[in-house]
Amino acid sequence: QVQLVESGGGLVQAGGSLRLSCAASGRTFSRFVMGWFRQAPGKQRELVATITSGGSINYADSVKGRFTISTDNAKNTVYLQMNSLKPGDTAVYYCAADIPPWGAPIPSRPNEYDYWGQGTQVTVSS
């Protein structure tokens, strides 16, 4: 089992930056995929970025060039650096983890992830 706790959200003006953290605890696996998702009121939860234990990284088109996902394996932590924030980035941000079978595709939908944090609110004002 994996437990995830997000932190780092807050209120920021458009053009500003935030750095989200996701601390993982519990059983450690050598193979994993971590994802950041976000959900705005009235909208579906959507993928922001993924990173695998093998180092593969993917971003949603809407955040490419602005957001950076990274890991610090020694701290069991995943980060999402968010720059040039826009009001459209306002949402609850969740980190998620999955332990896929060997050779499986990288999960891209929320229902493909087994472990979730409680979320952290990001609000970007004009």
PDB file of C-alpha atoms in Angstrom, residues 25-94:
ATOM      1  CA  SER A  25       4.972   6.535   2.398  1.00  0.00           C
ATOM      2  CA  GLY A  26       4.201   2.899   2.917  1.00  0.00           C
ATOM      3  CA  ARG A  27       5.491   0.030   0.892  1.00  0.00           C
ATOM      4  CA  THR A  28       8.267   0.897  -1.498  1.00  0.00           C
ATOM      5  CA  PHE A  29       8.316  -0.406  -5.043  1.00  0.00           C
ATOM      6  CA  SER A  30      11.091  -0.216  -7.559  1.00  0.00           C
ATOM      7  CA  ARG A  31       8.612   0.138 -10.417  1.00  0.00           C
ATOM      8  CA  PHE A  32       6.012   2.911 -10.310  1.00  0.00           C
ATOM      9  CA  VAL A  33       4.336   5.716 -12.129  1.00  0.00           C
ATOM     10  CA  MET A  34       3.374   8.988 -10.478  1.00  0.00           C
ATOM     11  CA  GLY A  35       0.841  11.395 -11.872  1.00  0.00           C
ATOM     12  CA  TRP A  36      -0.389  14.876 -11.113  1.00  0.00           C
ATOM     13  CA  PHE A  37      -4.043  15.537 -11.859  1.00  0.00           C
ATOM     14  CA  ARG A  38      -6.270  18.523 -11.341  1.00  0.00           C
ATOM     15  CA  GLN A  39      -9.977  19.052 -11.037  1.00  0.00           C
ATOM     16  CA  ALA A  40     -11.791  22.349 -11.334  1.00  0.00           C
ATOM     17  CA  PRO A  41     -15.359  22.811 -10.093  1.00  0.00           C
ATOM     18  CA  GLY A  42     -17.842  21.217 -12.439  1.00  0.00           C
ATOM     19  CA  LYS A  43     -15.158  19.582 -14.547  1.00  0.00           C
ATOM     20  CA  GLN A  44     -13.656  16.140 -14.870  1.00  0.00           C
ATOM     21  CA  ARG A  45     -10.363  15.311 -13.265  1.00  0.00           C
ATOM     22  CA  GLU A  46      -7.650  15.715 -15.882  1.00  0.00           C
ATOM     23  CA  LEU A  47      -4.062  14.651 -16.264  1.00  0.00           C
ATOM     24  CA  VAL A  48      -1.366  17.273 -15.756  1.00  0.00           C
ATOM     25  CA  ALA A  49       1.868  15.277 -15.852  1.00  0.00           C
ATOM     26  CA  THR A  50       3.300  11.822 -15.282  1.00  0.00           C
ATOM     27  CA  ILE A  51       6.705  10.481 -14.384  1.00  0.00           C
ATOM     28  CA  THR A  52       7.811   6.865 -14.190  1.00  0.00           C
ATOM     29  CA  SER A  53      10.492   5.084 -12.246  1.00  0.00           C
ATOM     30  CA  GLY A  54      12.245   4.673 -15.575  1.00  0.00           C
ATOM     31  CA  GLY A  55      12.401   8.432 -16.059  1.00  0.00           C
ATOM     32  CA  SER A  56       9.724   8.890 -18.706  1.00  0.00           C
ATOM     33  CA  ILE A  57       7.850  12.189 -18.414  1.00  0.00           C
ATOM     34  CA  ASN A  58       4.681  13.363 -20.111  1.00  0.00           C
ATOM     35  CA  TYR A  59       2.746  16.624 -19.853  1.00  0.00           C
ATOM     36  CA  ALA A  60      -0.650  17.775 -20.867  1.00  0.00           C
ATOM     37  CA  ASP A  61      -0.466  20.191 -23.775  1.00  0.00           C
ATOM     38  CA  SER A  62      -2.003  22.909 -21.647  1.00  0.00           C
ATOM     39  CA  VAL A  63       0.950  22.971 -19.240  1.00  0.00           C
ATOM     40  CA  LYS A  64       3.915  22.203 -21.476  1.00  0.00           C
ATOM     41  CA  GLY A  65       6.635  24.767 -21.080  1.00  0.00           C
ATOM     42  CA  ARG A  66       5.185  26.026 -17.809  1.00  0.00           C
ATOM     43  CA  PHE A  67       5.082  23.029 -15.444  1.00  0.00           C
ATOM     44  CA  THR A  68       7.853  20.630 -14.494  1.00  0.00           C
ATOM     45  CA  ILE A  69       7.415  17.280 -12.770  1.00  0.00           C
ATOM     46  CA  SER A  70      10.325  15.752 -10.892  1.00  0.00           C
ATOM     47  CA  THR A  71      11.136  13.271  -8.149  1.00  0.00           C
ATOM     48  CA  ASP A  72      13.494  13.072  -5.228  1.00  0.00           C
ATOM     49  CA  ASN A  73      13.638   9.362  -4.608  1.00  0.00           C
ATOM     50  CA  ALA A  74      15.725   9.730  -1.467  1.00  0.00           C
ATOM     51  CA  LYS A  75      12.846  11.718   0.046  1.00  0.00           C
ATOM     52  CA  ASN A  76      10.075   9.656  -1.562  1.00  0.00           C
ATOM     53  CA  THR A  77       8.669  12.875  -2.920  1.00  0.00           C
ATOM     54  CA  VAL A  78       7.278  14.023  -6.255  1.00  0.00           C
ATOM     55  CA  TYR A  79       7.165  17.692  -7.172  1.00  0.00           C
ATOM     56  CA  LEU A  80       5.244  19.825  -9.590  1.00  0.00           C
ATOM     57  CA  GLN A  81       6.850  23.181 -10.281  1.00  0.00           C
ATOM     58  CA  MET A  82       4.250  25.499 -11.772  1.00  0.00           C
ATOM     59  CA  ASN A  83       5.363  28.701 -13.449  1.00  0.00           C
ATOM     60  CA  SER A  84       3.524  31.353 -15.440  1.00  0.00           C
ATOM     61  CA  LEU A  85       0.290  30.380 -13.770  1.00  0.00           C
ATOM     62  CA  LYS A  86      -2.986  31.327 -15.389  1.00  0.00           C
ATOM     63  CA  PRO A  87      -6.491  31.626 -13.948  1.00  0.00           C
ATOM     64  CA  GLY A  88      -7.370  28.514 -15.935  1.00  0.00           C
ATOM     65  CA  ASP A  89      -4.939  26.551 -13.770  1.00  0.00           C
ATOM     66  CA  THR A  90      -7.204  27.036 -10.763  1.00  0.00           C
ATOM     67  CA  ALA A  91      -8.166  23.609  -9.451  1.00  0.00           C
ATOM     68  CA  VAL A  92      -7.601  21.074  -6.742  1.00  0.00           C
ATOM     69  CA  TYR A  93      -4.375  19.300  -7.595  1.00  0.00           C
ATOM     70  CA  TYR A  94      -3.949  15.636  -6.742  1.00  0.00           C
TER      71      TYR A  94
END
